[in-house]
Short mmCIF file of C-alpha atoms in Angstrom, two decimals:
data_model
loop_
_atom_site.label_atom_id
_atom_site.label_comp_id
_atom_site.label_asym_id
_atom_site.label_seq_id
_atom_site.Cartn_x
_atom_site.Cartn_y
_atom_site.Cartn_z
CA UNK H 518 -106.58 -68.52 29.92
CA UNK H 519 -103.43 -69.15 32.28
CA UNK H 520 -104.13 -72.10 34.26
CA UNK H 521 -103.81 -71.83 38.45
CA UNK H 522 -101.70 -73.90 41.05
CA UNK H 523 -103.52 -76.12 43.30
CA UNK H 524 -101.68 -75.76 46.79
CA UNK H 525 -102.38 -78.50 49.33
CA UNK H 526 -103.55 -77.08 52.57
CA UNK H 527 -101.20 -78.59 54.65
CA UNK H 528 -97.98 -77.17 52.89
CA UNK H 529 -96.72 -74.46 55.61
CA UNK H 530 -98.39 -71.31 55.89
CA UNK H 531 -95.73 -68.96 55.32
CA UNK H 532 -94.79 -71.26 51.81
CA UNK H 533 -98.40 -70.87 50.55
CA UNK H 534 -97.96 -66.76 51.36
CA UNK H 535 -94.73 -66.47 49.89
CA UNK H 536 -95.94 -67.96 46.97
CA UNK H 537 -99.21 -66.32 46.27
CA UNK H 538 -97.41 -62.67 45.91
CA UNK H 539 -95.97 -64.14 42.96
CA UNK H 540 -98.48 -66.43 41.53
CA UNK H 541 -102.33 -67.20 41.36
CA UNK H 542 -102.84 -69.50 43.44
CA UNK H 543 -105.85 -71.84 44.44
CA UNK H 544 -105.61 -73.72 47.98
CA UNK H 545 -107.48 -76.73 47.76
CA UNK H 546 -107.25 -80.15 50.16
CA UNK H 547 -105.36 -82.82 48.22
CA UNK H 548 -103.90 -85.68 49.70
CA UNK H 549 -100.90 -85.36 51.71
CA UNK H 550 -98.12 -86.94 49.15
CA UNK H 551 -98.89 -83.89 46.79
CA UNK H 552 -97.92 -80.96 47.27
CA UNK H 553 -98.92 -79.16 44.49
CA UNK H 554 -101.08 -79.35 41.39
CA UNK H 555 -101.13 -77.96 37.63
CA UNK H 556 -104.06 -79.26 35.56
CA UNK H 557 -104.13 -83.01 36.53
CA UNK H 558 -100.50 -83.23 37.26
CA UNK H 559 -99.29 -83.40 40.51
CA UNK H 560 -95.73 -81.98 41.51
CA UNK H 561 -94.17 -83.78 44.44
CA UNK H 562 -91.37 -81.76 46.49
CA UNK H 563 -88.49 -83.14 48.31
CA UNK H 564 -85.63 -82.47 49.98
CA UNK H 565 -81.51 -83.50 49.94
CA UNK H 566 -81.71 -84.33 53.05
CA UNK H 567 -84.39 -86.30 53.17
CA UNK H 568 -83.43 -88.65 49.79
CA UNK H 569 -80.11 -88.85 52.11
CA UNK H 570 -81.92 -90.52 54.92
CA UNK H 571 -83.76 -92.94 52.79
CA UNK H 572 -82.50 -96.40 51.57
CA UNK H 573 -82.37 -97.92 48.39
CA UNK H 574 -85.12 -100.73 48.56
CA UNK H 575 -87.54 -97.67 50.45
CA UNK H 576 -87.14 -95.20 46.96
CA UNK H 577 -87.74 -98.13 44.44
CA UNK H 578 -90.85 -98.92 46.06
CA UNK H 579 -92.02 -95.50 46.26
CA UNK H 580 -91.28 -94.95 42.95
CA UNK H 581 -93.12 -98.28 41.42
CA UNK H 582 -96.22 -96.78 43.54
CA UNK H 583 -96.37 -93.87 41.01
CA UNK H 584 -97.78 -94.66 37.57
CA UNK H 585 -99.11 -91.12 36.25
CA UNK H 586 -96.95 -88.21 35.16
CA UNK H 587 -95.53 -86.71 38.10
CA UNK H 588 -93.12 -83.77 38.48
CA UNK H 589 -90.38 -84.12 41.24
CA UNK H 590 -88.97 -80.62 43.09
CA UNK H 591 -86.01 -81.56 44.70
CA UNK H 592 -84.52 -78.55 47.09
CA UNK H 593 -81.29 -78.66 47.85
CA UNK H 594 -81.36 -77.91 51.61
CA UNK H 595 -78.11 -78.21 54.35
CA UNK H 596 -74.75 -79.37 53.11
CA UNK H 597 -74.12 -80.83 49.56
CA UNK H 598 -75.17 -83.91 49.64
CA UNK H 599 -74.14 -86.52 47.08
CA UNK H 600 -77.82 -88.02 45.53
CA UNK H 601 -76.69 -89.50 42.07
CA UNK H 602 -77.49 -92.65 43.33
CA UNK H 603 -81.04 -91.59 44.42
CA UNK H 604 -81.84 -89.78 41.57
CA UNK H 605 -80.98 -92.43 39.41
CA UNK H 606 -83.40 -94.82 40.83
CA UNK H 607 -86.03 -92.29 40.94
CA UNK H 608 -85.13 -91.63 37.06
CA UNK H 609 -85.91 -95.75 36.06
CA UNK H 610 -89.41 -95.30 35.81
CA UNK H 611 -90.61 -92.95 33.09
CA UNK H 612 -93.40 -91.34 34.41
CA UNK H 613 -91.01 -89.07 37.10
CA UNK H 614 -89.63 -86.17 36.18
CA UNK H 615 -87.31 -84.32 38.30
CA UNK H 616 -86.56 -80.79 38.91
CA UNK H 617 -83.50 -79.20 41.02
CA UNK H 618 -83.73 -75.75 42.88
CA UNK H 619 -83.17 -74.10 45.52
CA UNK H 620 -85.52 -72.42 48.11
CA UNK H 621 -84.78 -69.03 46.70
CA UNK H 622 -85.22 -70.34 42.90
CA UNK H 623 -88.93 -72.38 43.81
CA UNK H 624 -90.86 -69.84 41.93
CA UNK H 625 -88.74 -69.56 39.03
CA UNK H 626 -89.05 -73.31 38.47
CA UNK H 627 -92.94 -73.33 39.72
CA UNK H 628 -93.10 -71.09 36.65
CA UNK H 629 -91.23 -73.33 33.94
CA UNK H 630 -93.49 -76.15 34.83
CA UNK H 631 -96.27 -73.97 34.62
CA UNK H 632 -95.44 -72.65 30.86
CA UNK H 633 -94.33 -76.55 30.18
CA UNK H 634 -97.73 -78.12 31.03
CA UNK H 635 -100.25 -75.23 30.14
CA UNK H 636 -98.74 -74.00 26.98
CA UNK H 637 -100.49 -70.52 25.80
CA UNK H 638 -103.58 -71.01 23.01
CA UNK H 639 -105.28 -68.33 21.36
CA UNK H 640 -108.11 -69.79 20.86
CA UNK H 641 -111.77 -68.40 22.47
CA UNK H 642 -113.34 -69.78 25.74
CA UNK H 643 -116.63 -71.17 25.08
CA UNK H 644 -119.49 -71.97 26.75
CA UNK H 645 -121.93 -74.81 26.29
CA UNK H 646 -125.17 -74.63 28.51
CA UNK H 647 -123.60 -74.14 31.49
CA UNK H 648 -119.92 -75.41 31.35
CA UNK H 649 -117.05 -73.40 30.70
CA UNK H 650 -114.51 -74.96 27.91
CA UNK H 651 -111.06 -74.53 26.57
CA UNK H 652 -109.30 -75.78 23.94
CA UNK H 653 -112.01 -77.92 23.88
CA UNK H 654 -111.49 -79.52 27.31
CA UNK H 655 -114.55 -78.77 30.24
CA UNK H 656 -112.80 -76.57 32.93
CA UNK H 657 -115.89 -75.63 35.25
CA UNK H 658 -119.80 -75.69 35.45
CA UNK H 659 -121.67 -73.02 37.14
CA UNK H 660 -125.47 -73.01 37.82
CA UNK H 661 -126.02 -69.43 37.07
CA UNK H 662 -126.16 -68.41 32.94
CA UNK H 663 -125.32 -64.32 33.50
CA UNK H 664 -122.44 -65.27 35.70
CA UNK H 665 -121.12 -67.65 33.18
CA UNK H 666 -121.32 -65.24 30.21
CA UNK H 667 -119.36 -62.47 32.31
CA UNK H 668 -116.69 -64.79 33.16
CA UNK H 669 -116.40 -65.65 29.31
CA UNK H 670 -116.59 -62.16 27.84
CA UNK H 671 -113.76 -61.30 30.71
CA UNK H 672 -111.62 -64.48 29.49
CA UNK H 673 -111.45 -63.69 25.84
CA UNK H 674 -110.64 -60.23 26.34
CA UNK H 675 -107.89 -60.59 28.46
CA UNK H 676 -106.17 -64.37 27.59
CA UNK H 677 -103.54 -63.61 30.55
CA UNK H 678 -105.86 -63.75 33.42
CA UNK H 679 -106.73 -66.84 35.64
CA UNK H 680 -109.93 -68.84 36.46
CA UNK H 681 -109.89 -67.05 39.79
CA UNK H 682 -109.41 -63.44 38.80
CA UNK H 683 -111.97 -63.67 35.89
CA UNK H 684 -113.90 -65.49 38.35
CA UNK H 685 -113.89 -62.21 40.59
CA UNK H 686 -113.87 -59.58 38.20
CA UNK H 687 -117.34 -61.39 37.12
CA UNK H 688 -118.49 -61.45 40.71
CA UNK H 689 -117.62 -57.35 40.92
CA UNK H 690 -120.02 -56.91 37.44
CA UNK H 691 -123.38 -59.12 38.47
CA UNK H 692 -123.38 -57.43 42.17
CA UNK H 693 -123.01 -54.03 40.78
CA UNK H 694 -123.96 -51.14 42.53
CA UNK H 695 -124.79 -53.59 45.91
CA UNK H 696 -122.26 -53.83 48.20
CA UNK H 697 -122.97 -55.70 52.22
CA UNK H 698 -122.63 -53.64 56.01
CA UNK H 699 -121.07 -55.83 58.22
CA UNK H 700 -122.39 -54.26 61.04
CA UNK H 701 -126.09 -53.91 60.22
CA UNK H 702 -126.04 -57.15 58.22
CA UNK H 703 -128.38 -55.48 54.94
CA UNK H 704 -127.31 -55.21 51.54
CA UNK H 705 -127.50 -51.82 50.13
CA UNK H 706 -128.35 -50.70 46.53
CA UNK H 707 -126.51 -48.04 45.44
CA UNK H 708 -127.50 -45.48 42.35
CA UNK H 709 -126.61 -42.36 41.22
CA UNK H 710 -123.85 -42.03 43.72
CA UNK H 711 -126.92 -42.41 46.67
CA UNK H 712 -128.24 -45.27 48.70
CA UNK H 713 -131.75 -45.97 47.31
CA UNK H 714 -132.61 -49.04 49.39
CA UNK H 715 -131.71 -51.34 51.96
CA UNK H 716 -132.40 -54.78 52.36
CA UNK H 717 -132.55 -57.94 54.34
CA UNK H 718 -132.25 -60.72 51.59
CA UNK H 719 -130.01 -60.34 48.18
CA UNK H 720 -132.38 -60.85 45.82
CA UNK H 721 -134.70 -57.98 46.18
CA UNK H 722 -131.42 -55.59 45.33
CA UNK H 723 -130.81 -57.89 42.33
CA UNK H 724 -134.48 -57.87 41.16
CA UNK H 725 -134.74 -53.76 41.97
CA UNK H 726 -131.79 -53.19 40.42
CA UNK H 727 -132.45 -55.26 37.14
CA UNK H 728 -136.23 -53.13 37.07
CA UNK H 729 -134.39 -49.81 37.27
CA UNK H 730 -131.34 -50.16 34.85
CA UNK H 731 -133.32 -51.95 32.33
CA UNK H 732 -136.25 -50.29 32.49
CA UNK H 733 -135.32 -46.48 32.96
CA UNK H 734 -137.54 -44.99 29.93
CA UNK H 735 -141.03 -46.89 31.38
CA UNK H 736 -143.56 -45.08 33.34
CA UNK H 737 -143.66 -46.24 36.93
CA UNK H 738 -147.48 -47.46 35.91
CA UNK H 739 -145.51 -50.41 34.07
CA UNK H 740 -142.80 -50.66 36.39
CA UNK H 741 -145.64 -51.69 39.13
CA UNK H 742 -147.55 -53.91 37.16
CA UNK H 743 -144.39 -56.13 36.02
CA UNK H 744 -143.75 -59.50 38.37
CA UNK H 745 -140.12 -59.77 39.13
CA UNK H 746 -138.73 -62.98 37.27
CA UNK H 747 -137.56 -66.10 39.33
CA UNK H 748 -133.73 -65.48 39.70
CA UNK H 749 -131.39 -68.29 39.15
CA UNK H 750 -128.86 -69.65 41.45
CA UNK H 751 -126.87 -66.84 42.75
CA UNK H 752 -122.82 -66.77 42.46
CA UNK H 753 -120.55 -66.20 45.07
CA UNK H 754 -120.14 -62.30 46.42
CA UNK H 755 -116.85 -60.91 45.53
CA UNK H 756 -116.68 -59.31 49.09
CA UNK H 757 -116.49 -62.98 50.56
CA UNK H 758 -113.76 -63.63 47.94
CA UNK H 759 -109.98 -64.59 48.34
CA UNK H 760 -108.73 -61.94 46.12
CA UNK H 761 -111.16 -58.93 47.76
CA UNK H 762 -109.40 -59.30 50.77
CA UNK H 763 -105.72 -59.73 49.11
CA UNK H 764 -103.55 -56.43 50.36
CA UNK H 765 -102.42 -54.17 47.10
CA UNK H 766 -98.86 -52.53 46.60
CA UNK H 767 -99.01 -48.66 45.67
CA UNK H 768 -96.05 -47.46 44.10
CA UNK H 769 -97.21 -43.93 44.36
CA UNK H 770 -95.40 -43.14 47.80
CA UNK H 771 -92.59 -45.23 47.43
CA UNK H 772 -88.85 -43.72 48.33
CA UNK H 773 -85.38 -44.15 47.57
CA UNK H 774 -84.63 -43.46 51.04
CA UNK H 775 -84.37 -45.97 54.12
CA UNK H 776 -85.63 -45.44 57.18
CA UNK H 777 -83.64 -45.79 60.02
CA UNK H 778 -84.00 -46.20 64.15
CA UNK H 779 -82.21 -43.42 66.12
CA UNK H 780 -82.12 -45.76 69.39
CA UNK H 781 -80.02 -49.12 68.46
CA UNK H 782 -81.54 -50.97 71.67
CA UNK H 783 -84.92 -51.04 69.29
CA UNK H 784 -83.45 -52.83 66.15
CA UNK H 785 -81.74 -55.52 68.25
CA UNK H 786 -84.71 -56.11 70.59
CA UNK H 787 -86.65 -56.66 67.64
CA UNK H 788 -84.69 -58.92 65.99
CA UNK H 789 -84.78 -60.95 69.48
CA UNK H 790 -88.63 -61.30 69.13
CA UNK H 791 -88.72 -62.98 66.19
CA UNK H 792 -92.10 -62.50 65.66
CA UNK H 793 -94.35 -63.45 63.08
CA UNK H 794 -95.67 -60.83 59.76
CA UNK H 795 -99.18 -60.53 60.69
CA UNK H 796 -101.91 -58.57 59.26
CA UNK H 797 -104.84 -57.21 62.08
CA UNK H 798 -107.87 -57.02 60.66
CA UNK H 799 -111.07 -55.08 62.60
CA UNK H 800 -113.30 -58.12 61.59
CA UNK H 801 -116.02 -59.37 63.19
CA UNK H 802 -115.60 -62.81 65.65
CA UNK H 803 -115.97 -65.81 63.81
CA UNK H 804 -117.40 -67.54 66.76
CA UNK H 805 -120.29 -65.43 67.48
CA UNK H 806 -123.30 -66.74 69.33
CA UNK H 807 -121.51 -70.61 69.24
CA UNK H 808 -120.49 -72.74 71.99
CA UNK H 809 -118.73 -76.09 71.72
CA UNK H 810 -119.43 -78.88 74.16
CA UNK H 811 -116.94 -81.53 73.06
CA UNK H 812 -117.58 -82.38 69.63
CA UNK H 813 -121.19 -80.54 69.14
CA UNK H 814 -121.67 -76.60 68.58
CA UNK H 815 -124.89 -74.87 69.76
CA UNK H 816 -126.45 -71.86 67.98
CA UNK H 817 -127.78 -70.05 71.11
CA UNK H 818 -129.10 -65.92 71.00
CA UNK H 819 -130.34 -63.92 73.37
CA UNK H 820 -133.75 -62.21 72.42
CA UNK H 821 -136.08 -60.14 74.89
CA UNK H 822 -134.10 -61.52 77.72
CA UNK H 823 -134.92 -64.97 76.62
CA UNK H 824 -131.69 -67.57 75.80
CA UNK H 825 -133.23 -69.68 72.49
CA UNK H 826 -131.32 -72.43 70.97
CA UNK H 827 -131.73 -72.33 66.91
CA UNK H 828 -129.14 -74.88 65.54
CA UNK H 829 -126.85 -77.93 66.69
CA UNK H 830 -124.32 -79.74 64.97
CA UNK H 831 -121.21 -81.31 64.58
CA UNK H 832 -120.16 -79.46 61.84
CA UNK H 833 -118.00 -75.98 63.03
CA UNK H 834 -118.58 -74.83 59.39
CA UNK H 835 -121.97 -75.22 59.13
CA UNK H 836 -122.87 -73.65 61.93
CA UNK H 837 -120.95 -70.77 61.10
CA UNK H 838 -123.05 -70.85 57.93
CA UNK H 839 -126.78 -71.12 59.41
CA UNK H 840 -125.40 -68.58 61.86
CA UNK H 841 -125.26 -65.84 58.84
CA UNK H 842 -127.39 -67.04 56.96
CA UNK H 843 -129.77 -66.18 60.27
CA UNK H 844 -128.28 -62.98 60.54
CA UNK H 845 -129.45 -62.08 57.61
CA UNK H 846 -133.15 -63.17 58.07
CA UNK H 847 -133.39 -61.55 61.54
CA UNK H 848 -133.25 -65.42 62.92
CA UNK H 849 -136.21 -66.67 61.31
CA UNK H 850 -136.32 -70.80 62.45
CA UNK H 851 -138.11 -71.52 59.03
CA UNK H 852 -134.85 -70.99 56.94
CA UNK H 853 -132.74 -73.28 58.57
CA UNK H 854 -134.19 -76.31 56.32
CA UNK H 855 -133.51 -74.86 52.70
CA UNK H 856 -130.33 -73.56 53.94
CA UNK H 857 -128.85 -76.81 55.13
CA UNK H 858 -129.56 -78.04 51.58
CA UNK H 859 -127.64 -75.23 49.60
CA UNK H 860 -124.41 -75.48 52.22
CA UNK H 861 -123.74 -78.94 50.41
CA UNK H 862 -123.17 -77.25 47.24
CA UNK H 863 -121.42 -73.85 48.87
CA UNK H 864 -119.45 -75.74 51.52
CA UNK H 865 -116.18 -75.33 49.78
CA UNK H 866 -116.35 -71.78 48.93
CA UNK H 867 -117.51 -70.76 52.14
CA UNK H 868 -114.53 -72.34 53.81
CA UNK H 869 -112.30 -69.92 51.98
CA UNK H 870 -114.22 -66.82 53.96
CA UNK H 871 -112.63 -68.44 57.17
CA UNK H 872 -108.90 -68.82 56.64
CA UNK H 873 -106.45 -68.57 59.41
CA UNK H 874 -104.98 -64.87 57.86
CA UNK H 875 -108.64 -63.48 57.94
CA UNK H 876 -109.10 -64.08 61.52
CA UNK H 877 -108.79 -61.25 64.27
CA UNK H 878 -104.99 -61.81 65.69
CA UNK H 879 -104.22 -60.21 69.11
CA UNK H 880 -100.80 -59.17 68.22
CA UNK H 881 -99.78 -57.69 71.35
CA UNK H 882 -100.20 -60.47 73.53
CA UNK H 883 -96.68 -61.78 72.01
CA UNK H 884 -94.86 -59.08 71.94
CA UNK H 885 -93.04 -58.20 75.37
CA UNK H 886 -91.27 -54.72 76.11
CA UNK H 887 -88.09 -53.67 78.05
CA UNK H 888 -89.83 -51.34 80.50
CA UNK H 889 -90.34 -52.21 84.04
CA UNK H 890 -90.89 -51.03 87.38
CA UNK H 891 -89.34 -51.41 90.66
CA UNK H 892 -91.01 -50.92 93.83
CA UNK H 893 -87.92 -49.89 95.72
CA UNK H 894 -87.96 -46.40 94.33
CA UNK H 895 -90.17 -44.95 96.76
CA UNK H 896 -88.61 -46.27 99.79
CA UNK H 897 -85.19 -45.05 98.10
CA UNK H 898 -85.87 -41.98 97.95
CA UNK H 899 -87.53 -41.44 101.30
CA UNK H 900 -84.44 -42.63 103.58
CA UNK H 901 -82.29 -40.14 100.89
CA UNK H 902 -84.34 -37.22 102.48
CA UNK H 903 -84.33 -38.32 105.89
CA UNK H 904 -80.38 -38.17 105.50
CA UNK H 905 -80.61 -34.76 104.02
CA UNK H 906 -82.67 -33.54 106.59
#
């Protein structure tokens, strides 16, 4: 099992994006000296520049701070600057090591440390009650026992893969043949290439599903008569996943050629723009039936003409997170209670379903064009035909 990178979430957006073409990478908060972590080691980045600026006394007391193995990145940035000196202070205590690059050559060396602290072991994942271990070391714990054994058959099939894309590919085989509309807000079961059912709540697709594929030879007598087994603690859907929403490169259509603009004036008033690569997605708005009055958000919907207020709190994610979860349940109050209990436990993985590149980005309010009119024209043109006249 290859081992992720642990990205600090407030690293600069276009560094996490750059990176996470190239490798698997899991965006967690950390505190704000790391920048990165593999395993339990953190990896500390830095700058020429910035060792430049500081003074001698400042580094040795930084560096007495740190007393676990560390990895330092320093990125040579501006002109060459002369940082023996620094580096050598930074090298007395034992526990730093330190890494030069460049900005082009950070995922090259992101990669050596990677193969340096999370050497490759054949030996098996296993599983004992509900924790996940390797090389006889815990990595995770989940709640639900199918889930776990998916992720584990997935693992020691294919060694190469990460926590995350196992994780995934595990999520796409326990919601099999279900998949979620957006717009009517039901989960569909799908058989046979044709809907068979739609419902409100996830489990009855689950439990009608398990009935039918297990139980194909029975008479429907039996199939009637069975009770439908308490279902365990459900894993996360791979359609609210990080990776599900992750655009794919097709090589199929791919040219030699380049394509080029026939009017210059375009290439060099888009190069004046300067504007950001951003993705627009046609999703729904995060916001929906919320309003914020100063530090408290209000669940309010409008029903038979009627305004009714369902939920307040100070918490933007949780409201987000009653607010589906009573989308689902056609806004039944009695929910709300067992609900708020299970958001302590998914609050972290339901944060991932609202990051900044997933929401709706009005692209063309930036961007500004070269046409315009003038309201002389008309007047122009008149006094031209009064003089022809």
């Amino acid at each position: 099992m290859k081992h992720t990178i642990h990205v600090n979430n407030k690293n600069l957006a276009e560094h996490i994006i750059h990176l996470d073409q190239h490798l698997p990478i899991n965006i967690k908060p950390l505190p704000h000296t790391i920048a990165y972590k593999i395993q339990d080691t953190p990896i500390i980045t830095t700058t020429t520049q910035t060792l430049q600026k500081e003074t001698i006394t400042s580094l040795r007391q930084k560096s007495k701070q740190i007393t676990t193995p560390t990895h330092l990145i320093i990125i040579k940035n501006g002109y060459d600057y002369n940082i023996k000196l620094q580096t050598g202070i930074i090298q007395e205590n034992p526990q730093i090591t330190i890494h030069h690059t460049t900005p082009e050559n950070m995922i090259q060396t992101l990669h050596e440390i990677l193969t340096q602290l999370t050497p490759q072991t054949e030996k098996p994942v296993t599983t004992n009650k509900h924790t996940l271990y390797h090389n006889n070391t815990p990595i995770k714990t989940y709640q639900n026992k199918e889930y776990l054994q998916h992720i584990q058959t997935i693992l020691n099939t294919n060694p190469l893969l990460t926590l995350q894309e196992a994780e995934y590919q595990a999520q796409k085989q326990y919601y099999k043949h279900i998949s979620y509309d957006k717009t009517n807000h039901l989960y569909k079961l799908t058989l046979n290439q044709k809907t068979t059912s739609t419902h409100t709540k996830l489990t009855n697709p689950i439990q009608e599903k398990n009935t039918q594929t297990n139980n194909t030879e029975q008479e429907e007598e039996t199939l009637c008569q069975k009770q439908d087994t308490p279902l365990e603690p459900l894993p996360p859907t791979p359609w609210n996943n990080r990776l599900h929403h992750m655009t794919k490169e097709h090589t199929k259509y791919q040219t030699t050629k380049k394509t080029t603009h026939n009017n210059p004036d375009t290439i060099t008033h888009l190069e004046k723009q300067n504007t950001d690569k951003t993705t627009i997605l046609n999703t729904q708005k995060p916001d929906r039936n919320l309003t914020q009055t100063k530090n408290t958000y209000t669940l309010l919907k409008k029903q038979d003409k009627k305004l009714t207020k369902y939920y307040k709190t100070h918490d933007k994610t949780q409201a987000r997170y009653i607010r589906d979860k009573l989308e689902q349940h056609n806004y039944n109050k009695t929910i709300i209670p067992t609900y708020e209990q299970q958001y302590k436990k998914e609050k972290e993985q339901y944060k991932k379903t609202y990051t900044k590149k997933y929401q709706t980005i009005d692209y063309y309010q930036r961007v500004t064009t070269k046409l315009y009119t003038n309201s002389t024209t008309k007047e122009a043109y008149q006094q031209h035909k009064i003089k022809t006249s």
